[in-house]
Coordinates of C-alpha atoms and ligand atoms in Angstrom, one line a residue:
M1 CA -218.3 49.6 1.9
M2 CA -221.3 49.8 4.3
M3 CA -220.5 51.7 7.4
S4 CA -222.5 49.2 9.5
R5 CA -220.0 46.5 8.5
L6 CA -216.8 48.7 8.8
Y7 CA -214.5 47.6 11.6
A8 CA -213.7 51.1 12.8
P9 CA -214.5 51.3 16.5
T10 CA -214.6 55.1 17.2
L11 CA -214.0 56.6 20.6
K12 CA -216.1 59.4 22.0
E13 CA -213.5 60.7 24.4
D14 CA -209.9 61.7 23.8
P15 CA -207.6 58.8 24.9
A16 CA -205.7 60.1 27.9
E17 CA -202.3 58.7 26.7
A18 CA -202.4 60.6 23.4
E19 CA -200.5 63.8 23.4
L20 CA -200.2 64.3 19.7
A21 CA -203.1 65.1 17.3
S22 CA -202.2 62.2 15.1
H23 CA -202.0 59.7 17.9
R24 CA -205.3 60.9 19.4
L25 CA -207.2 61.0 16.1
L26 CA -206.0 57.7 14.7
L27 CA -207.1 56.1 18.0
R28 CA -210.4 58.0 18.1
A29 CA -211.3 57.4 14.5
G30 CA -210.9 53.6 15.0
M31 CA -207.9 53.4 12.8
I32 CA -205.2 52.0 15.1
R33 CA -205.1 50.1 18.4
K34 CA -202.3 49.7 20.8
E35 CA -201.0 46.2 21.4
A36 CA -198.2 47.1 23.8
A37 CA -195.8 50.1 24.0
G38 CA -194.8 51.0 20.5
L39 CA -196.8 48.1 18.9
Y40 CA -199.9 48.9 17.0
T41 CA -202.5 47.1 14.9
Y42 CA -203.5 49.0 11.9
L43 CA -207.3 48.6 11.6
P44 CA -208.9 48.5 8.2
L45 CA -209.1 52.2 7.6
A46 CA -205.5 52.9 8.5
W47 CA -204.4 49.9 6.5
R48 CA -206.0 51.2 3.4
S49 CA -204.1 54.5 3.8
I50 CA -200.9 52.7 4.6
R51 CA -201.3 50.7 1.4
K52 CA -201.8 53.9 -0.6
I53 CA -198.7 55.4 0.9
E54 CA -196.8 52.2 0.0
D55 CA -198.1 52.4 -3.5
I56 CA -196.9 56.0 -3.9
V57 CA -193.5 55.0 -2.6
R58 CA -193.4 52.0 -4.9
D59 CA -194.4 54.0 -7.9
E60 CA -191.6 56.6 -7.2
M61 CA -189.0 53.9 -6.5
D62 CA -189.8 52.0 -9.7
A63 CA -189.8 55.2 -11.7
A64 CA -186.3 55.9 -10.4
G65 CA -185.1 52.5 -11.5
A66 CA -185.1 50.7 -8.2
Q67 CA -186.4 47.1 -8.0
E68 CA -188.5 45.7 -5.2
L69 CA -187.6 42.5 -3.5
M70 CA -188.3 41.1 0.0
M71 CA -185.8 40.1 2.6
P72 CA -186.4 38.2 5.8
I73 CA -187.1 40.1 9.0
M74 CA -184.9 37.8 11.0
V75 CA -181.3 38.4 10.3
D76 CA -178.4 36.1 11.2
A77 CA -176.5 38.0 14.0
D78 CA -173.3 36.8 12.4
L79 CA -173.8 39.3 9.6
W80 CA -174.1 42.0 12.2
R81 CA -170.8 40.8 13.6
Q82 CA -169.2 41.1 10.2
S83 CA -170.3 44.7 9.8
G84 CA -169.2 45.5 13.4
R85 CA -172.7 46.8 14.3
I86 CA -173.8 44.1 16.6
D87 CA -172.7 46.0 19.7
A88 CA -172.4 49.5 18.3
Y89 CA -176.2 49.5 17.5
G90 CA -176.9 49.2 21.2
K91 CA -180.0 48.2 23.0
E92 CA -182.4 49.2 20.2
L93 CA -181.4 46.0 18.5
I94 CA -183.6 43.1 19.4
R95 CA -181.5 39.9 19.7
F96 CA -182.6 36.4 20.3
N97 CA -181.6 32.8 19.9
D98 CA -183.3 30.1 17.8
R99 CA -183.8 26.6 19.1
H100 CA -180.3 25.6 18.0
E101 CA -178.9 28.5 20.0
R102 CA -177.9 30.4 16.9
E103 CA -178.2 34.1 17.4
F104 CA -180.5 36.3 15.3
V105 CA -181.6 39.9 15.3
L106 CA -184.9 41.5 14.2
G107 CA -183.8 43.8 11.4
P108 CA -184.0 47.5 12.4
T109 CA -182.6 48.2 8.9
H110 CA -181.1 45.9 6.4
E111 CA -177.6 47.0 5.2
E112 CA -176.1 43.7 6.4
T113 CA -178.7 41.5 4.8
I114 CA -178.5 43.2 1.4
T115 CA -174.7 43.5 1.4
A116 CA -174.5 39.7 2.1
L117 CA -177.0 39.1 -0.6
V118 CA -175.2 41.0 -3.4
R119 CA -171.6 40.2 -2.4
N120 CA -171.8 36.8 -4.1
E121 CA -173.6 38.1 -7.2
L122 CA -172.6 41.6 -8.1
R123 CA -169.1 40.7 -9.3
S124 CA -168.5 43.1 -12.3
Y125 CA -168.8 46.8 -13.0
K126 CA -171.0 45.8 -15.9
Q127 CA -173.8 44.8 -13.5
L128 CA -173.7 48.2 -11.8
P129 CA -175.5 50.3 -10.7
V130 CA -178.2 48.4 -8.9
N131 CA -180.8 49.8 -6.6
L132 CA -182.9 47.3 -4.5
Y133 CA -185.7 48.0 -2.0
H134 CA -188.3 46.5 0.1
I135 CA -191.2 47.6 2.3
Q136 CA -191.3 45.8 5.5
D137 CA -191.8 45.9 9.3
K138 CA -188.7 47.1 11.1
F139 CA -187.9 46.5 14.8
R140 CA -186.2 48.9 17.2
D141 CA -186.5 48.6 20.9
E142 CA -186.8 52.3 21.3
F143 CA -186.0 53.6 24.8
R144 CA -189.2 55.7 24.8
P145 CA -191.7 54.4 22.2
R146 CA -194.3 57.1 22.0
Y147 CA -196.7 59.3 20.1
G148 CA -198.5 56.4 18.5
L149 CA -197.1 55.6 15.1
M150 CA -194.5 58.3 15.3
R151 CA -192.0 56.3 17.3
G152 CA -192.9 52.7 17.4
R153 CA -190.9 49.6 18.2
E154 CA -192.3 47.8 15.2
F155 CA -192.9 50.1 12.3
I156 CA -193.1 50.0 8.5
M157 CA -190.2 51.2 6.5
K158 CA -189.3 51.3 2.9
D159 CA -185.5 50.8 2.7
A160 CA -183.6 51.0 -0.5
Y161 CA -179.9 50.3 -1.1
S162 CA -177.9 51.2 -4.2
F163 CA -174.6 49.7 -5.4
S164 CA -172.3 51.6 -7.7
A165 CA -168.9 51.2 -9.2
T166 CA -168.0 54.9 -8.9
Q167 CA -168.7 57.9 -6.7
E168 CA -170.3 59.6 -9.7
S169 CA -172.7 56.7 -10.1
L170 CA -173.5 56.8 -6.4
Q171 CA -174.2 60.5 -6.7
E172 CA -176.6 59.9 -9.6
E173 CA -178.5 57.2 -7.6
Y174 CA -178.6 59.5 -4.6
D175 CA -179.9 62.4 -6.6
K176 CA -182.6 60.2 -8.1
M177 CA -183.6 59.1 -4.6
K178 CA -183.7 62.7 -3.4
A179 CA -186.0 63.6 -6.3
A180 CA -188.2 60.6 -5.6
Y181 CA -188.4 61.4 -1.9
A182 CA -189.5 65.0 -2.6
N183 CA -192.2 63.6 -4.9
I184 CA -193.3 61.1 -2.3
C185 CA -193.9 63.9 0.2
V186 CA -195.9 66.0 -2.3
R187 CA -198.0 63.0 -3.4
C188 CA -198.8 62.1 0.2
G189 CA -199.9 65.7 0.8
L190 CA -197.0 66.5 3.0
K191 CA -195.4 69.9 3.2
A192 CA -191.8 68.9 3.9
L193 CA -188.3 70.4 3.7
P194 CA -185.2 68.6 2.6
V195 CA -182.8 69.2 5.5
V196 CA -179.1 68.6 5.0
A197 CA -178.0 66.2 7.7
D198 CA -174.5 65.7 6.8
C199 CA -171.9 67.3 4.4
G200 CA -169.2 65.6 2.4
E201 CA -165.6 66.7 2.2
I202 CA -166.1 68.5 -1.1
G203 CA -169.1 70.5 0.3
G204 CA -172.1 68.7 -1.3
D205 CA -174.6 67.0 1.0
T206 CA -174.1 63.3 1.6
S207 CA -177.3 62.9 3.7
V208 CA -180.6 64.7 3.7
E209 CA -183.6 64.2 6.0
Y210 CA -187.1 65.1 4.7
M211 CA -188.8 66.9 7.5
A212 CA -192.6 67.2 7.5
L213 CA -193.4 70.6 9.1
A214 CA -195.5 70.2 12.2
D215 CA -195.6 71.8 15.6
A216 CA -195.4 68.3 17.1
G217 CA -192.1 67.5 15.4
E218 CA -189.1 66.6 17.4
A219 CA -186.6 68.5 15.2
S220 CA -186.4 72.3 15.2
L221 CA -185.5 73.7 11.9
V222 CA -184.7 77.0 10.2
Y223 CA -185.5 77.5 6.6
C224 CA -185.5 80.2 3.9
D225 CA -188.7 80.8 2.0
D226 CA -186.8 82.6 -0.6
C227 CA -184.0 80.2 -1.7
G228 CA -185.2 76.9 -0.2
F229 CA -182.3 76.5 2.3
A230 CA -183.3 74.4 5.2
A231 CA -181.3 73.0 8.2
D232 CA -181.6 71.7 11.7
D233 CA -181.1 74.7 13.9
E234 CA -178.4 72.7 15.7
A235 CA -176.5 72.3 12.5
A236 CA -177.3 75.6 10.7
S237 CA -174.4 77.9 10.4
T238 CA -174.8 81.6 9.5
T239 CA -173.4 84.9 10.5
V240 CA -176.0 86.3 12.9
A241 CA -176.5 90.1 12.8
V242 CA -174.8 91.9 15.6
I243 CA -174.3 95.7 16.0
D244 CA -171.8 97.9 17.9
G245 CA -172.4 98.4 21.5
P246 CA -172.8 101.9 23.0
G247 CA -169.9 104.3 23.5
D248 CA -167.4 106.5 21.6
G249 CA -164.9 103.8 20.8
S250 CA -162.8 104.2 24.0
L251 CA -162.8 101.7 26.7
T252 CA -165.1 103.0 29.4
K253 CA -166.1 101.6 32.7
V254 CA -169.8 102.2 33.6
A255 CA -171.5 101.5 36.9
T256 CA -174.3 99.1 36.2
P257 CA -175.8 98.3 39.6
D258 CA -178.3 95.4 39.6
C259 CA -177.6 94.6 35.9
G260 CA -176.9 90.9 36.1
T261 CA -178.7 89.7 32.9
I262 CA -178.5 90.6 29.2
D263 CA -182.0 92.1 29.3
E264 CA -181.1 94.3 32.3
V265 CA -177.9 95.5 30.7
A266 CA -179.6 96.2 27.4
A267 CA -182.4 98.1 29.1
F268 CA -179.9 100.1 31.2
F269 CA -178.0 101.3 28.1
G270 CA -181.1 101.6 26.0
V271 CA -179.8 99.3 23.3
P272 CA -181.1 96.1 21.7
A273 CA -179.8 92.8 23.1
K274 CA -177.8 92.3 19.8
A275 CA -175.7 95.3 20.8
T276 CA -174.5 93.4 23.9
V277 CA -172.1 90.5 24.3
K278 CA -173.0 87.5 26.5
S279 CA -170.3 85.9 28.6
L280 CA -170.4 82.2 29.4
C281 CA -167.9 80.3 31.4
L282 CA -167.1 76.7 30.9
V283 CA -164.5 74.1 31.5
D284 CA -163.6 72.4 28.2
G285 CA -163.0 68.7 27.7
E286 CA -159.3 69.1 28.6
G287 CA -160.1 70.9 31.8
T288 CA -159.2 74.4 30.5
P289 CA -161.3 77.2 32.0
T290 CA -162.8 79.1 29.1
L291 CA -164.7 82.3 28.6
V292 CA -167.1 82.1 25.6
L293 CA -168.4 85.3 24.1
V294 CA -171.6 85.2 22.0
P295 CA -174.0 87.8 20.6
G296 CA -176.3 88.9 23.5
D297 CA -179.5 87.8 21.7
H298 CA -178.3 84.3 20.9
E299 CA -177.7 81.1 22.8
L300 CA -174.6 78.9 22.9
N301 CA -175.5 75.8 20.9
D302 CA -174.7 72.6 22.7
V303 CA -173.8 70.6 19.6
K304 CA -171.5 73.3 18.2
A305 CA -170.0 73.8 21.7
E306 CA -169.2 70.1 21.9
H307 CA -167.4 70.4 18.5
A308 CA -165.4 73.3 19.8
F309 CA -164.8 72.3 23.4
G310 CA -165.2 68.5 23.6
E311 CA -166.9 67.2 26.7
Y312 CA -167.3 70.6 28.3
H313 CA -169.5 71.7 31.2
L314 CA -170.7 75.2 32.2
M315 CA -169.1 76.4 35.4
D316 CA -171.3 76.3 38.5
E317 CA -171.2 79.1 41.1
D318 CA -168.4 77.4 43.1
E319 CA -166.2 77.1 40.0
L320 CA -166.8 80.8 39.0
I321 CA -165.6 81.8 42.5
K322 CA -162.6 79.4 42.3
F323 CA -161.5 81.1 39.0
G324 CA -162.1 84.6 40.4
L325 CA -165.1 85.3 38.1
R326 CA -168.0 87.6 39.1
K327 CA -171.3 86.2 38.0
G328 CA -173.3 88.7 35.9
F329 CA -170.3 91.0 35.3
I330 CA -167.9 88.8 33.4
G331 CA -166.0 90.0 30.3
P332 CA -162.8 89.5 28.4
V333 CA -160.9 92.6 29.8
N334 CA -159.1 92.2 33.1
L335 CA -159.8 88.5 33.1
P336 CA -158.1 86.5 35.8
E337 CA -155.0 84.6 34.6
G338 CA -155.2 81.3 32.8
I339 CA -158.7 81.7 31.2
R340 CA -159.0 81.1 27.5
V341 CA -161.2 83.4 25.4
V342 CA -163.2 82.0 22.5
C343 CA -165.5 84.3 20.6
D344 CA -168.4 83.5 18.2
E345 CA -167.5 84.4 14.6
S346 CA -170.5 86.7 14.2
L347 CA -168.9 89.1 16.7
K348 CA -166.3 90.0 14.2
Q349 CA -168.9 92.4 12.7
A350 CA -168.9 94.6 15.8
H351 CA -166.0 96.8 16.7
Q352 CA -167.0 98.0 20.1
W353 CA -168.4 95.5 22.5
L354 CA -170.4 95.9 25.7
C355 CA -169.4 93.3 28.3
G356 CA -169.0 92.8 32.0
A357 CA -165.9 94.5 33.6
N358 CA -165.0 91.6 35.9
E359 CA -165.9 93.8 38.8
E360 CA -169.1 93.5 40.7
G361 CA -171.6 96.2 39.5
F362 CA -169.6 97.4 36.5
H363 CA -169.7 96.9 32.7
L364 CA -167.3 98.1 30.0
T365 CA -168.3 99.8 26.8
G366 CA -166.2 100.3 23.7
I367 CA -164.2 97.0 24.1
E368 CA -162.2 96.3 21.0
E369 CA -160.9 92.9 20.3
G370 CA -157.2 93.1 19.5
R371 CA -156.7 96.3 21.4
D372 CA -158.2 95.6 24.8
F373 CA -157.9 91.8 24.8
A374 CA -157.0 89.1 22.3
A375 CA -159.3 86.3 21.4
D376 CA -157.6 82.9 21.6
A377 CA -160.0 81.5 19.0
W378 CA -163.1 82.2 16.9
A379 CA -165.8 79.6 16.2
D380 CA -169.3 79.1 15.1
L381 CA -171.1 78.7 18.4
V382 CA -174.7 79.9 18.5
T383 CA -178.1 78.4 17.7
V384 CA -179.6 80.0 14.7
V385 CA -183.0 81.5 15.2
A386 CA -185.9 82.9 13.1
G387 CA -184.9 86.2 11.6
D388 CA -181.2 85.4 11.3
P389 CA -179.9 85.8 7.8
C390 CA -180.0 82.8 5.4
P391 CA -176.4 81.6 4.9
H392 CA -177.1 81.3 1.1
C393 CA -179.1 84.4 0.2
G394 CA -179.2 86.6 3.3
K395 CA -183.0 86.8 3.5
P396 CA -184.4 86.3 7.0
L397 CA -184.8 82.7 8.0
S398 CA -188.1 81.2 9.3
A399 CA -188.3 78.6 12.1
A400 CA -190.4 75.5 12.3
R401 CA -190.6 72.1 13.9
G402 CA -190.3 69.0 11.7
I403 CA -191.0 65.3 11.8
E404 CA -188.3 63.2 10.0
V405 CA -190.3 61.1 7.5
S406 CA -187.4 59.9 5.4
Q407 CA -183.7 60.1 4.9
V408 CA -181.2 59.5 2.1
F409 CA -177.6 58.6 2.9
Q410 CA -174.4 58.1 0.9
L411 CA -172.8 55.1 2.7
G412 CA -169.7 54.8 0.6
T413 CA -167.8 51.6 1.3
K414 CA -168.5 51.2 5.0
Y415 CA -170.4 47.9 4.7
S416 CA -168.9 46.6 1.5
E417 CA -165.4 46.8 3.0
A418 CA -166.4 45.4 6.3
M419 CA -168.3 42.5 4.7
G420 CA -166.1 41.9 1.7
A421 CA -168.6 42.9 -1.0
T422 CA -166.3 43.6 -4.0
F423 CA -166.6 43.8 -7.7
M424 CA -164.1 43.7 -10.6
D425 CA -163.7 47.1 -12.1
E426 CA -163.0 48.1 -15.8
D427 CA -159.3 48.1 -15.0
G428 CA -159.4 44.5 -13.7
K429 CA -159.0 45.6 -10.1
E430 CA -161.1 44.3 -7.2
K431 CA -162.9 47.2 -5.4
P432 CA -165.5 47.5 -2.7
L433 CA -169.0 48.3 -3.9
I434 CA -170.0 52.0 -3.3
M435 CA -173.3 52.1 -1.5
G436 CA -176.2 54.4 -0.7
C437 CA -179.2 53.8 1.6
Y438 CA -182.5 55.4 1.5
G439 CA -185.3 55.0 4.1
V440 CA -188.9 56.1 4.2
G441 CA -190.9 55.8 7.4
V442 CA -194.2 54.6 5.9
S443 CA -196.1 54.4 9.2
R444 CA -194.6 57.6 10.5
T445 CA -195.6 59.2 7.2
L446 CA -199.2 58.3 8.0
A447 CA -198.9 60.0 11.4
A448 CA -197.2 63.0 9.9
I449 CA -200.0 63.4 7.3
V450 CA -202.6 63.5 10.1
E451 CA -200.5 66.0 12.0
Q452 CA -200.7 68.3 9.0
H453 CA -204.3 67.6 8.0
N454 CA -206.6 67.8 11.0
D455 CA -209.0 70.2 12.7
E456 CA -211.1 70.2 15.8
S457 CA -213.6 67.7 14.3
G458 CA -211.0 65.1 13.2
I459 CA -208.8 64.1 10.3
C460 CA -208.9 65.8 6.8
W461 CA -207.3 63.2 4.5
P462 CA -205.8 64.3 1.3
V463 CA -207.5 62.3 -1.5
S464 CA -204.2 60.5 -2.4
V465 CA -204.0 58.7 1.0
A466 CA -207.7 58.7 2.2
P467 CA -209.0 55.3 3.3
Y468 CA -212.1 56.0 1.3
E469 CA -212.5 59.0 -1.1
V470 CA -216.2 59.6 -0.7
A471 CA -218.6 59.1 2.2
I472 CA -222.3 58.8 1.2
V473 CA -224.4 60.0 4.1
P474 CA -228.2 59.3 3.7
L475 CA -229.8 60.9 6.7
D476 CA -232.9 58.7 6.8
V477 CA -232.1 55.2 5.5
N478 CA -235.8 54.2 5.7
D479 CA -237.0 57.0 3.5
E480 CA -238.3 55.8 0.2
L481 CA -236.6 58.6 -1.7
V482 CA -233.4 59.2 0.2
W483 CA -232.0 55.6 0.4
P484 CA -232.5 54.8 -3.4
A485 CA -231.1 58.1 -4.4
A486 CA -228.0 57.6 -2.2
Q487 CA -227.7 54.1 -3.3
K488 CA -227.7 55.1 -7.0
V489 CA -225.0 57.7 -6.6
A490 CA -222.9 55.2 -4.6
E491 CA -223.2 52.8 -7.5
Q492 CA -222.4 55.4 -10.1
L493 CA -219.3 56.4 -8.2
A494 CA -218.2 52.8 -7.6
A495 CA -218.6 52.2 -11.3
E496 CA -216.1 55.0 -11.9
G497 CA -213.7 53.3 -9.6
I498 CA -214.2 55.7 -6.7
E499 CA -213.8 54.3 -3.2
V500 CA -217.1 54.9 -1.4
V501 CA -218.3 54.2 2.1
V502 CA -222.0 54.4 2.6
D503 CA -223.3 55.3 6.1
D504 CA -226.3 52.9 6.2
R505 CA -226.6 53.0 9.9
K506 CA -229.9 54.0 11.6
E507 CA -228.1 56.7 13.6
R508 CA -228.9 60.3 14.2
A509 CA -227.7 62.8 11.6
G510 CA -225.3 64.3 14.1
V511 CA -223.6 61.0 14.8
K512 CA -223.1 60.3 11.1
F513 CA -221.7 63.8 10.5
A514 CA -219.4 63.5 13.4
D515 CA -218.0 60.1 12.3
A516 CA -217.5 61.2 8.7
D517 CA -215.6 64.2 9.9
L518 CA -213.6 62.3 12.5
M519 CA -212.6 59.6 9.9
G520 CA -211.9 62.5 7.5
F521 CA -213.3 61.3 4.2
P522 CA -212.3 64.1 1.7
Y523 CA -215.8 64.3 0.1
Q524 CA -219.1 63.8 1.9
L525 CA -222.4 63.6 0.1
V526 CA -225.3 64.2 2.4
F527 CA -228.7 63.0 1.3
G528 CA -231.5 64.8 3.2
K529 CA -235.2 64.4 2.5
R530 CA -235.7 68.0 1.4
A531 CA -232.7 68.1 -0.9
V532 CA -233.4 64.8 -2.5
K533 CA -237.0 65.9 -3.2
G534 CA -235.6 68.9 -5.0
G535 CA -233.3 66.6 -7.1
N536 CA -230.2 67.4 -5.1
C537 CA -227.8 66.3 -2.5
E538 CA -225.3 68.3 -0.4
L539 CA -221.6 68.1 -1.1
K540 CA -219.3 68.9 1.8
V541 CA -215.5 69.2 1.2
R542 CA -213.9 68.0 4.4
A543 CA -210.7 70.0 4.2
T544 CA -212.4 73.4 3.5
G545 CA -215.8 72.9 5.0
E546 CA -217.3 74.2 1.8
R547 CA -220.9 73.0 1.2
T548 CA -222.8 73.1 -2.0
E549 CA -226.0 71.7 -3.4
V550 CA -225.4 69.5 -6.4
S551 CA -227.9 67.9 -8.7
L552 CA -228.3 64.2 -8.3
D553 CA -227.8 63.7 -12.0
E554 CA -224.5 65.5 -12.0
V555 CA -223.0 64.7 -8.7
A556 CA -221.2 61.4 -9.6
A557 CA -219.5 62.8 -12.6
Q558 CA -218.5 66.0 -10.8
I559 CA -217.1 64.1 -7.8
A560 CA -215.3 61.6 -9.9
A561 CA -213.5 64.4 -11.8
R562 CA -212.4 66.0 -8.6
V563 CA -211.2 62.8 -7.1
F564 CA -209.3 61.7 -10.2
A565 CA -207.6 65.1 -10.3
E566 CA -206.4 64.8 -6.7
R567 CA -205.4 61.2 -6.6
A568 CA -201.7 62.0 -7.2
Ligands
LIG1 P1 -185.1 58.9 14.5 O1 -183.9 59.9 14.4 O2 -186.4 59.5 14.4 O3 -185.0 57.9 15.6 P2 -183.6 57.5 12.5 O4 -182.9 58.6 11.9 O5 -183.0 56.6 13.5 O6 -185.0 58.1 13.1 P3 -183.6 56.0 10.0 O7 -182.7 54.9 10.4 O8 -183.1 57.1 9.2 O9 -184.3 56.6 11.4 O10 -184.9 55.3 9.4 C1 -185.6 55.7 8.2 C2 -187.0 56.3 8.6 O11 -187.7 55.3 9.4 C3 -186.9 57.5 9.4 O12 -186.7 58.7 8.6 C4 -188.3 57.5 10.0 O13 -189.3 58.0 9.2 C5 -188.6 56.0 10.2 N1 -188.4 55.6 11.6 C6 -187.2 55.5 12.3 N2 -187.5 55.1 13.5 C7 -188.8 54.9 13.7 C8 -189.7 54.5 14.7 N3 -189.2 54.2 15.9 N4 -191.0 54.5 14.5 C9 -191.5 54.9 13.3 N5 -190.8 55.3 12.3 C10 -189.4 55.3 12.4
LIG2 MG1 -182.8 59.1 10.0

């Protein structure tokens, strides 16, 4: 491809609306253009990368035994009524009527369509399992479409659906999909973690999200480098380290003037925050005033609190006064009547606690649960943070942010039961098909790759998903040595099947370098007059910045070998 012909209108300035690196760079490199909120055109360079991602996905799906088909984007709303999702899905679902006033939806996902497809045809256990997928535009009228391709209203998804006769067979399909998804991430150059999103009754996972690690990610995660454990910090559950508070084991009242916060209390006693106990007051979903005690260096986790307390709210100052509580000096001993006490499980490790005395200006040391007060309940209540012990192996956890690029899910019989998709089992009984669903965000994956592979000059595509693998940059296209030399190498590479873009523009060297870097071609071959005269060109590796002179006779073979090795 000649650069002069390439439809890749680059932008000199950072677009004001782009907060994320991927959004900014895909716009600047002339790879995407916004049509309207959450709607983008993929320009030729981005489309080439999208197709490569799709091919990697296809390859992994096919290898795992799934079969590609293609379903319509428009879905009869009646199917969504049968599944019961038409209203449950909410406003994200785009609904409209055709000219005959029949209602349709634009598929945000295709469980209904595929279940309706197979319910007439998968009739016997002998036909199972089956796994079917397609790669297609999906539509979700997101409340806040943003971050470019990251959260669009129309986006590309690969969705696969498996149908099994038994739970064991579903588990096999699910495990194959998990392995395929891990491979897809690796082959796309993504560093990603499988994060358990949902657990089944017998303890194993029934849903996993693949999270590409990136500071721009919406999810905050904790993970263990040692054993591979990873979880959303909201869902992670571990015993956080706490230590005994100060004191000699007897209940002692200490004057703590001006110590209203954990930091002030810890400093006053000269102990770390984890030797203190934090008091939080809330009113639970049933209206019961509740004192919640958590380790001083951890926060009450909203999701866990909702599990424990229903639709709770933290008490405001007026409520604290109403219940006779002294802000900054609250604790479990001498608590006003009628207040429940719920403690975080981790506190079981400490035998003498440091808490407020329920008296302005005083704290108590040496509080012992059971002796000085009785907890009404214990629960897992805090947000896990970096440094907390891994629940599996005990090593310290790391924290990171993640972008959900894909998810696998054991659906069970939710859709097959609702929609009457049954099969005849070995024992002659009619049973609902047991389903799994598996989604990859193809366009979001593109954005996630850019988030992980960029620097101040632009994108650094991994070879496996690069729009072109090599950029040939002749510095003076009119030079009688430079142009033919560049042309020859380009032809040699093309003959090897390498994807080459040649910068044939009569631009300054600086402009050409900047564009090649911005668009992020993995290998750049620079043809300057002096080097060519000496029988060489300069190889620049985009990702590392490494530059070397390579002989014109050897460069094509050398680059081809490197590209083949990195194609994935
Ligand atoms: P999210 O929680 O980010 O809204 P989701 O869990 O609703 O996503 P799924 O239904 O699991 O999404 O869809 C499968 C995949 O499709 C997701 O893992 C994600 O990569 C992608 N995806 C979902 N919504 C969008 C969107 N609005 N724009 C781009 N990709 C999306
Ligand atoms: Mg999801």
